[in-house]
Structure formats: C-alpha cells, structure tokens
Amino acid sequence: MGVCVLTRDDPLTRAHAHLVEEVGAHPYPLIFITVSGAHLYGFPSADSDFDLRGAHVVPAREVLGLRTVRETIENKIRRAGLEIETVTHDLRKYVRLLLNWNGYVLEQLYSPLVIHTTTEHEELKRLGHGCITSADSLHYLGFAHNEWKLLEKKPSLKRLLYVYRVLLTGIHLMRTGEVEANLVRLNEEYKLPQVPDLIAQKVNGTEWAESAGDLSFHRSEDERLCGELEAAAEASTLPKTVSSEDGLNEFVIRTRLGPMGSR
C-alpha cells in the first residue's frame, strides 16, 4: 500500500481543510475516512469531485432499540466550490462487505489518502489482510466487464481509464497481495504505453471528456488483461477463503461496546 506524498499544489492539499470540516459534521463516531475515486486512482480532472469513504459506529443503544439503524450514511454537498460526496457504512455492514470479496471496501480501507484515522482503523487494516483472497479476482473481472459495457454505450476517458485501473489493480493484488489502486504507480510496473497519454488527457480535461479514437485497440487490451487477471488468480498464492472472520467478529463487538459505541 503506497505512501501518499502531497505537495502544496496538490488538489487534495488545497481541499484538505474543507474535507476535514465535512468529516467533522458526521453524526456518528468515525473509524476512518479516506479519499477514493479519481484522486485515489491517479487521474483527477480539475472538476473531479472528492469521494470520501469510510466506516462509522452506530452506538449500541441505537442498535439494541426498535428504530431502524442507519447502516449507510450518504451526503453530497458543495463547499467552497468543491463537490464532496461522503459515504460511510456502520462497522458491522462494512466488515460484512469486507468478508465478501468486495474490492471497493478493500481499496477504501487501504487508501493512502487518509482524512481521519483511529487506532481502530489500524486494527481493522491488520485484520483486513485476512480477507484478501484469490476470489477477489471475481470482483475486478466483474467491475471491468461492467465498465466496458458502459464505455461502449457512451465512450469517455474516465470509463476507459477505469477499465485499465481495475484490471491492473486486480492483477497486482493476485500477484503480490498488495492493494494498489493508483494507476500511475501501477503503470510504473506494468508499463502499458497507452496509459500515460490517456491519464494526461483526463487530468488536463474534464471529468466526463469523451475518449478519442477507435476502441478496437482498447477492446483487445481489455480481453488480454482479463486473461492475465484470470491467469494470475489461478496461479496466485493467496488463500482461497478468508481467515480473519472470527477476529473481525470480536473486533466489531468490542468496538460497539467500547467508547465509540457508548454515546
């Protein structure tokens, strides 16, 4: 999981105070909040919104009561000209997603772009390693397949980059056990010659700029990389099943009954 190094001119650095302010408005105690989306993937445009993702803890009193628990909280606002979308899940739901081959939550958990963290976040990351299996390849193959169908309906640089990003993330995970969602860093290793120019077009353009040119080349690359991902999963030394379910169960109970859940 790469280390995030921000510069003064980085969009995240400029937006950081506003992101922290948005996190501070959350109604429940937070285990963590990280940045996902185009900023994590390495190809944000100037008009890209900020996708904040994480886990919260609904107090035990609410969980035990009659009212419906707010397992997922979503909020989208415009603050100081920035579009900020926040989505968090209650810890129990988050862990259940983690246990079910969900690459989205893996990438959120291990994102190096951290806005809010706790000691519980560090423990969850440690336990999360036991949820990384060769079956996670199914998430990435399915994600790439869906993105390609959307790309064929309405071509865009964003969709095309998502296809490359998802497949390289999946291949890398199968080969190394490391969750790496940044396409720039991934391509330093996998060296697809078409990727840097696509990223440059996206970063210097708009969020939904149309992709230029014939998709036939990219279709053949999609098929080739899907084959590589399937082969990497077959050859992977990752376990086939999760190993940390018991530990995660105890973690959820302990956290719910601890200070975070005692509001």
mmCIF file of C-alpha atoms in Angstrom:
data_model
loop_
_atom_site.group_PDB
_atom_site.id
_atom_site.type_symbol
_atom_site.label_atom_id
_atom_site.label_comp_id
_atom_site.label_asym_id
_atom_site.label_seq_id
_atom_site.Cartn_x
_atom_site.Cartn_y
_atom_site.Cartn_z
ATOM 1 C CA MET A 1 0.000 0.000 0.000
ATOM 2 C CA GLY A 2 1.765 3.109 -1.241
ATOM 3 C CA VAL A 3 2.667 6.123 0.845
ATOM 4 C CA CYS A 4 0.826 9.312 -0.061
ATOM 5 C CA VAL A 5 3.075 12.327 -0.615
ATOM 6 C CA LEU A 6 1.208 15.580 -1.235
ATOM 7 C CA THR A 7 2.606 18.875 -2.470
ATOM 8 C CA ARG A 8 1.339 22.365 -1.783
ATOM 9 C CA ASP A 9 -0.222 22.488 -5.261
ATOM 10 C CA ASP A 10 -1.917 19.111 -4.966
ATOM 11 C CA PRO A 11 -5.747 19.387 -5.185
ATOM 12 C CA LEU A 12 -6.085 17.342 -2.001
ATOM 13 C CA THR A 13 -3.778 19.674 -0.109
ATOM 14 C CA ARG A 14 -5.792 22.693 -1.213
ATOM 15 C CA ALA A 15 -9.074 20.974 -0.324
ATOM 16 C CA HIS A 16 -7.912 19.332 2.905
ATOM 17 C CA ALA A 17 -9.423 21.823 5.373
ATOM 18 C CA HIS A 18 -12.818 21.588 3.664
ATOM 19 C CA LEU A 19 -12.684 17.781 3.650
ATOM 20 C CA VAL A 20 -11.835 17.756 7.361
ATOM 21 C CA GLU A 21 -14.726 20.142 8.017
ATOM 22 C CA GLU A 22 -17.112 17.820 6.188
ATOM 23 C CA VAL A 23 -15.849 14.821 8.164
ATOM 24 C CA GLY A 24 -16.381 16.763 11.392
ATOM 25 C CA ALA A 25 -20.072 17.160 10.554
ATOM 26 C CA HIS A 26 -20.682 13.391 10.509
ATOM 27 C CA PRO A 27 -23.382 12.358 13.026
ATOM 28 C CA TYR A 28 -21.568 9.249 14.346
ATOM 29 C CA PRO A 29 -18.093 8.370 15.639
ATOM 30 C CA LEU A 30 -15.849 7.505 12.704
ATOM 31 C CA ILE A 31 -13.342 4.675 12.473
ATOM 32 C CA PHE A 32 -11.783 6.191 9.364
ATOM 33 C CA ILE A 33 -12.378 8.359 6.326
ATOM 34 C CA THR A 34 -10.219 8.090 3.219
ATOM 35 C CA VAL A 35 -10.345 9.537 -0.278
ATOM 36 C CA SER A 36 -11.438 7.234 -3.080
ATOM 37 C CA GLY A 37 -12.362 7.838 -6.721
ATOM 38 C CA ALA A 38 -10.296 9.674 -9.308
ATOM 39 C CA HIS A 39 -7.969 11.272 -6.735
ATOM 40 C CA LEU A 40 -7.024 7.846 -5.395
ATOM 41 C CA TYR A 41 -6.800 6.345 -8.880
ATOM 42 C CA GLY A 42 -4.330 8.979 -10.058
ATOM 43 C CA PHE A 43 -6.327 10.755 -12.754
ATOM 44 C CA PRO A 44 -8.441 13.586 -11.252
ATOM 45 C CA SER A 45 -9.593 16.358 -13.562
ATOM 46 C CA ALA A 46 -9.902 19.922 -12.328
ATOM 47 C CA ASP A 47 -13.657 19.385 -11.942
ATOM 48 C CA SER A 48 -13.472 15.959 -10.274
ATOM 49 C CA ASP A 49 -15.437 15.707 -7.063
ATOM 50 C CA PHE A 50 -13.953 14.391 -3.824
ATOM 51 C CA ASP A 51 -15.190 10.938 -2.859
ATOM 52 C CA LEU A 52 -14.881 10.347 0.892
ATOM 53 C CA ARG A 53 -15.467 6.802 2.102
ATOM 54 C CA GLY A 54 -15.234 5.129 5.481
ATOM 55 C CA ALA A 55 -16.809 3.370 8.445
ATOM 56 C CA HIS A 56 -18.798 4.732 11.374
ATOM 57 C CA VAL A 57 -20.057 3.193 14.613
ATOM 58 C CA VAL A 58 -23.744 3.329 15.447
ATOM 59 C CA PRO A 59 -23.982 3.421 19.273
ATOM 60 C CA ALA A 60 -25.010 0.169 20.962
ATOM 61 C CA ARG A 61 -28.108 1.847 22.399
ATOM 62 C CA GLU A 62 -29.438 2.537 18.894
ATOM 63 C CA VAL A 63 -28.560 -0.941 17.632
ATOM 64 C CA LEU A 64 -30.458 -2.536 20.534
ATOM 65 C CA GLY A 65 -33.503 -0.303 20.192
ATOM 66 C CA LEU A 66 -36.588 -0.513 17.987
ATOM 67 C CA ARG A 67 -35.664 2.125 15.443
ATOM 68 C CA THR A 68 -34.006 1.264 12.141
ATOM 69 C CA VAL A 69 -30.233 1.579 12.315
ATOM 70 C CA ARG A 70 -28.606 3.981 9.855
ATOM 71 C CA GLU A 71 -26.228 1.444 8.364
ATOM 72 C CA THR A 72 -25.250 3.676 5.454
ATOM 73 C CA ILE A 73 -24.984 7.447 5.537
ATOM 74 C CA GLU A 74 -24.611 9.381 2.293
ATOM 75 C CA ASN A 75 -24.159 13.101 1.863
ATOM 76 C CA LYS A 76 -23.265 15.206 -1.145
ATOM 77 C CA ILE A 77 -22.549 18.896 -0.727
ATOM 78 C CA ARG A 78 -20.822 21.789 -2.423
ATOM 79 C CA ARG A 79 -18.365 23.506 -0.096
ATOM 80 C CA ALA A 80 -16.150 26.409 -1.221
ATOM 81 C CA GLY A 81 -16.681 25.394 -4.838
ATOM 82 C CA LEU A 82 -15.798 21.745 -4.184
ATOM 83 C CA GLU A 83 -18.154 18.833 -4.786
ATOM 84 C CA ILE A 84 -17.752 16.471 -1.815
ATOM 85 C CA GLU A 85 -19.551 13.135 -1.625
ATOM 86 C CA THR A 86 -19.336 11.207 1.646
ATOM 87 C CA VAL A 87 -20.495 7.604 2.057
ATOM 88 C CA THR A 88 -19.901 5.623 5.245
ATOM 89 C CA HIS A 89 -21.176 2.269 6.484
ATOM 90 C CA ASP A 90 -21.729 1.145 10.048
ATOM 91 C CA LEU A 91 -18.826 -1.052 11.128
ATOM 92 C CA ARG A 92 -20.833 -4.283 11.061
ATOM 93 C CA LYS A 93 -22.005 -3.678 7.491
ATOM 94 C CA TYR A 94 -18.523 -2.593 6.447
ATOM 95 C CA VAL A 95 -16.963 -5.779 7.806
ATOM 96 C CA ARG A 96 -19.606 -7.919 6.129
ATOM 97 C CA LEU A 97 -18.728 -6.279 2.813
ATOM 98 C CA LEU A 98 -15.054 -6.869 3.535
ATOM 99 C CA LEU A 99 -15.735 -10.571 4.059
ATOM 100 C CA ASN A 100 -17.478 -10.900 0.689
ATOM 101 C CA TRP A 101 -14.802 -10.223 -1.949
ATOM 102 C CA ASN A 102 -15.566 -6.513 -2.151
ATOM 103 C CA GLY A 103 -12.706 -4.661 -3.780
ATOM 104 C CA TYR A 104 -14.337 -1.279 -3.189
ATOM 105 C CA VAL A 105 -14.060 -1.538 0.586
ATOM 106 C CA LEU A 106 -10.567 -3.049 0.385
ATOM 107 C CA GLU A 107 -9.378 -0.037 -1.604
ATOM 108 C CA GLN A 108 -11.071 2.376 0.793
ATOM 109 C CA LEU A 109 -9.593 0.665 3.842
ATOM 110 C CA TYR A 110 -6.045 0.735 2.475
ATOM 111 C CA SER A 111 -6.234 4.090 0.673
ATOM 112 C CA PRO A 112 -3.125 6.150 1.492
ATOM 113 C CA LEU A 113 -5.201 9.342 1.228
ATOM 114 C CA VAL A 114 -6.335 9.452 4.847
ATOM 115 C CA ILE A 115 -8.533 12.274 6.134
ATOM 116 C CA HIS A 116 -9.451 10.733 9.505
ATOM 117 C CA THR A 117 -7.976 7.716 11.279
ATOM 118 C CA THR A 118 -8.074 5.965 14.661
ATOM 119 C CA THR A 119 -6.387 3.073 16.417
ATOM 120 C CA GLU A 120 -9.436 1.023 15.384
ATOM 121 C CA HIS A 121 -8.638 1.842 11.763
ATOM 122 C CA GLU A 122 -5.166 0.375 12.189
ATOM 123 C CA GLU A 123 -6.601 -2.763 13.780
ATOM 124 C CA LEU A 124 -9.158 -3.104 11.003
ATOM 125 C CA LYS A 125 -6.393 -2.856 8.401
ATOM 126 C CA ARG A 126 -4.450 -5.578 10.167
ATOM 127 C CA LEU A 127 -7.492 -7.855 10.299
ATOM 128 C CA GLY A 128 -8.407 -6.923 6.739
ATOM 129 C CA HIS A 129 -5.334 -8.708 5.396
ATOM 130 C CA GLY A 130 -7.106 -11.953 6.262
ATOM 131 C CA CYS A 131 -9.899 -11.004 3.842
ATOM 132 C CA ILE A 132 -7.626 -10.781 0.797
ATOM 133 C CA THR A 133 -8.096 -13.964 -1.235
ATOM 134 C CA SER A 134 -7.745 -15.192 -4.800
ATOM 135 C CA ALA A 135 -11.548 -14.920 -5.051
ATOM 136 C CA ASP A 136 -11.182 -11.118 -5.074
ATOM 137 C CA SER A 137 -10.328 -11.533 -8.753
ATOM 138 C CA LEU A 138 -14.060 -12.051 -9.373
ATOM 139 C CA HIS A 139 -14.779 -8.516 -8.150
ATOM 140 C CA TYR A 140 -12.216 -6.995 -10.507
ATOM 141 C CA LEU A 141 -13.278 -9.076 -13.510
ATOM 142 C CA GLY A 142 -16.920 -8.155 -12.903
ATOM 143 C CA PHE A 143 -16.107 -4.485 -12.379
ATOM 144 C CA ALA A 144 -14.070 -4.337 -15.603
ATOM 145 C CA HIS A 145 -16.826 -6.109 -17.541
ATOM 146 C CA ASN A 146 -19.447 -3.623 -16.354
ATOM 147 C CA GLU A 147 -17.220 -0.623 -17.067
ATOM 148 C CA TRP A 148 -16.554 -1.892 -20.594
ATOM 149 C CA LYS A 149 -20.281 -2.209 -21.296
ATOM 150 C CA LEU A 150 -20.802 1.364 -20.086
ATOM 151 C CA LEU A 151 -17.841 2.506 -22.175
ATOM 152 C CA GLU A 152 -19.346 1.024 -25.332
ATOM 153 C CA LYS A 153 -22.644 2.813 -24.679
ATOM 154 C CA LYS A 154 -21.033 6.191 -24.000
ATOM 155 C CA PRO A 155 -17.263 6.410 -24.553
ATOM 156 C CA SER A 156 -15.317 8.551 -22.087
ATOM 157 C CA LEU A 157 -11.729 8.789 -20.915
ATOM 158 C CA LYS A 158 -12.886 8.189 -17.356
ATOM 159 C CA ARG A 159 -14.544 4.872 -18.211
ATOM 160 C CA LEU A 160 -11.574 3.773 -20.308
ATOM 161 C CA LEU A 161 -9.134 4.567 -17.508
ATOM 162 C CA TYR A 162 -11.374 2.736 -15.041
ATOM 163 C CA VAL A 163 -11.064 -0.411 -17.162
ATOM 164 C CA TYR A 164 -7.256 -0.240 -17.149
ATOM 165 C CA ARG A 165 -7.109 0.722 -13.476
ATOM 166 C CA VAL A 166 -9.413 -2.054 -12.310
ATOM 167 C CA LEU A 167 -7.659 -4.790 -14.278
ATOM 168 C CA LEU A 168 -4.153 -3.743 -13.219
ATOM 169 C CA THR A 169 -5.276 -3.448 -9.587
ATOM 170 C CA GLY A 170 -6.686 -6.970 -9.778
ATOM 171 C CA ILE A 171 -3.588 -8.431 -11.438
ATOM 172 C CA HIS A 172 -1.330 -6.721 -8.911
ATOM 173 C CA LEU A 173 -3.430 -7.965 -5.995
ATOM 174 C CA MET A 174 -3.336 -11.555 -7.244
ATOM 175 C CA ARG A 175 0.431 -11.459 -7.761
ATOM 176 C CA THR A 176 1.503 -9.574 -4.649
ATOM 177 C CA GLY A 177 -1.372 -9.456 -2.145
ATOM 178 C CA GLU A 178 -0.996 -5.660 -2.170
ATOM 179 C CA VAL A 179 -3.977 -3.344 -2.664
ATOM 180 C CA GLU A 180 -2.774 -0.662 -5.093
ATOM 181 C CA ALA A 181 -5.473 1.473 -6.705
ATOM 182 C CA ASN A 182 -3.320 4.230 -8.239
ATOM 183 C CA LEU A 183 -2.973 3.740 -11.995
ATOM 184 C CA VAL A 184 0.139 5.919 -12.234
ATOM 185 C CA ARG A 185 2.000 3.721 -9.740
ATOM 186 C CA LEU A 186 0.617 0.530 -11.242
ATOM 187 C CA ASN A 187 1.797 1.517 -14.694
ATOM 188 C CA GLU A 188 5.312 2.128 -13.408
ATOM 189 C CA GLU A 189 5.424 -1.649 -13.092
ATOM 190 C CA TYR A 190 3.153 -2.843 -15.899
ATOM 191 C CA LYS A 191 4.251 -0.212 -18.436
ATOM 192 C CA LEU A 192 1.283 -0.034 -20.797
ATOM 193 C CA PRO A 193 2.468 2.587 -23.324
ATOM 194 C CA GLN A 194 -1.013 3.980 -23.988
ATOM 195 C CA VAL A 195 -1.827 4.748 -20.354
ATOM 196 C CA PRO A 196 0.289 7.899 -19.663
ATOM 197 C CA ASP A 197 -1.259 9.784 -22.579
ATOM 198 C CA LEU A 198 -4.777 8.757 -21.548
ATOM 199 C CA ILE A 199 -4.102 9.953 -17.999
ATOM 200 C CA ALA A 200 -2.690 13.257 -19.281
ATOM 201 C CA GLN A 201 -5.782 13.827 -21.425
ATOM 202 C CA LYS A 202 -8.052 13.121 -18.462
ATOM 203 C CA VAL A 203 -6.110 15.243 -15.947
ATOM 204 C CA ASN A 204 -5.938 18.188 -18.351
ATOM 205 C CA GLY A 205 -9.539 17.810 -19.498
ATOM 206 C CA THR A 206 -12.886 17.455 -17.793
ATOM 207 C CA GLU A 207 -14.357 14.671 -15.682
ATOM 208 C CA TRP A 208 -16.505 13.182 -18.448
ATOM 209 C CA ALA A 209 -14.489 14.098 -21.548
ATOM 210 C CA GLU A 210 -15.198 11.765 -24.440
ATOM 211 C CA SER A 211 -12.481 9.280 -25.326
ATOM 212 C CA ALA A 212 -10.942 9.837 -28.740
ATOM 213 C CA GLY A 213 -10.261 7.284 -31.421
ATOM 214 C CA ASP A 214 -11.258 3.736 -32.176
ATOM 215 C CA LEU A 215 -11.986 1.492 -29.211
ATOM 216 C CA SER A 216 -10.896 -1.666 -31.054
ATOM 217 C CA PHE A 217 -7.329 -1.458 -29.711
ATOM 218 C CA HIS A 218 -8.552 -0.935 -26.164
ATOM 219 C CA ARG A 219 -11.022 -3.806 -26.595
ATOM 220 C CA SER A 220 -8.155 -6.148 -27.437
ATOM 221 C CA GLU A 221 -6.221 -4.831 -24.422
ATOM 222 C CA ASP A 222 -9.247 -5.390 -22.207
ATOM 223 C CA GLU A 223 -9.500 -9.005 -23.378
ATOM 224 C CA ARG A 224 -5.762 -9.540 -22.920
ATOM 225 C CA LEU A 225 -5.698 -8.080 -19.407
ATOM 226 C CA CYS A 226 -8.811 -10.032 -18.384
ATOM 227 C CA GLY A 227 -6.938 -13.156 -19.454
ATOM 228 C CA GLU A 228 -3.907 -12.059 -17.432
ATOM 229 C CA LEU A 229 -6.081 -11.464 -14.374
ATOM 230 C CA GLU A 230 -7.680 -14.904 -14.675
ATOM 231 C CA ALA A 231 -4.244 -16.499 -15.046
ATOM 232 C CA ALA A 232 -2.876 -14.506 -12.099
ATOM 233 C CA ALA A 233 -5.786 -15.665 -9.937
ATOM 234 C CA GLU A 234 -5.213 -19.273 -10.954
ATOM 235 C CA ALA A 235 -1.511 -19.054 -10.119
ATOM 236 C CA SER A 236 -1.938 -16.877 -7.021
ATOM 237 C CA THR A 237 -0.523 -17.973 -3.687
ATOM 238 C CA LEU A 238 -3.265 -16.022 -1.896
ATOM 239 C CA PRO A 239 -5.625 -18.140 0.226
ATOM 240 C CA LYS A 240 -8.927 -19.158 -1.325
ATOM 241 C CA THR A 241 -11.004 -18.283 1.755
ATOM 242 C CA VAL A 242 -10.908 -15.553 4.389
ATOM 243 C CA SER A 243 -9.075 -16.305 7.625
ATOM 244 C CA SER A 244 -9.987 -13.410 9.921
ATOM 245 C CA GLU A 245 -13.775 -13.691 10.301
ATOM 246 C CA ASP A 246 -13.583 -14.661 13.987
ATOM 247 C CA GLY A 247 -11.171 -11.836 14.724
ATOM 248 C CA LEU A 248 -13.357 -9.352 12.869
ATOM 249 C CA ASN A 249 -16.436 -10.541 14.745
ATOM 250 C CA GLU A 250 -14.700 -9.896 18.071
ATOM 251 C CA PHE A 251 -13.468 -6.538 16.796
ATOM 252 C CA VAL A 252 -16.998 -5.417 15.877
ATOM 253 C CA ILE A 253 -18.384 -6.477 19.284
ATOM 254 C CA ARG A 254 -15.535 -4.870 21.229
ATOM 255 C CA THR A 255 -15.772 -1.622 19.271
ATOM 256 C CA ARG A 256 -19.553 -1.429 19.643
ATOM 257 C CA LEU A 257 -19.322 -1.972 23.400
ATOM 258 C CA GLY A 258 -16.360 0.385 23.784
ATOM 259 C CA PRO A 259 -16.151 4.191 23.940
ATOM 260 C CA MET A 260 -17.179 4.664 20.290
ATOM 261 C CA GLY A 261 -20.434 2.797 20.809
ATOM 262 C CA SER A 262 -21.327 4.183 24.221
ATOM 263 C CA ARG A 263 -22.721 7.548 23.136
#
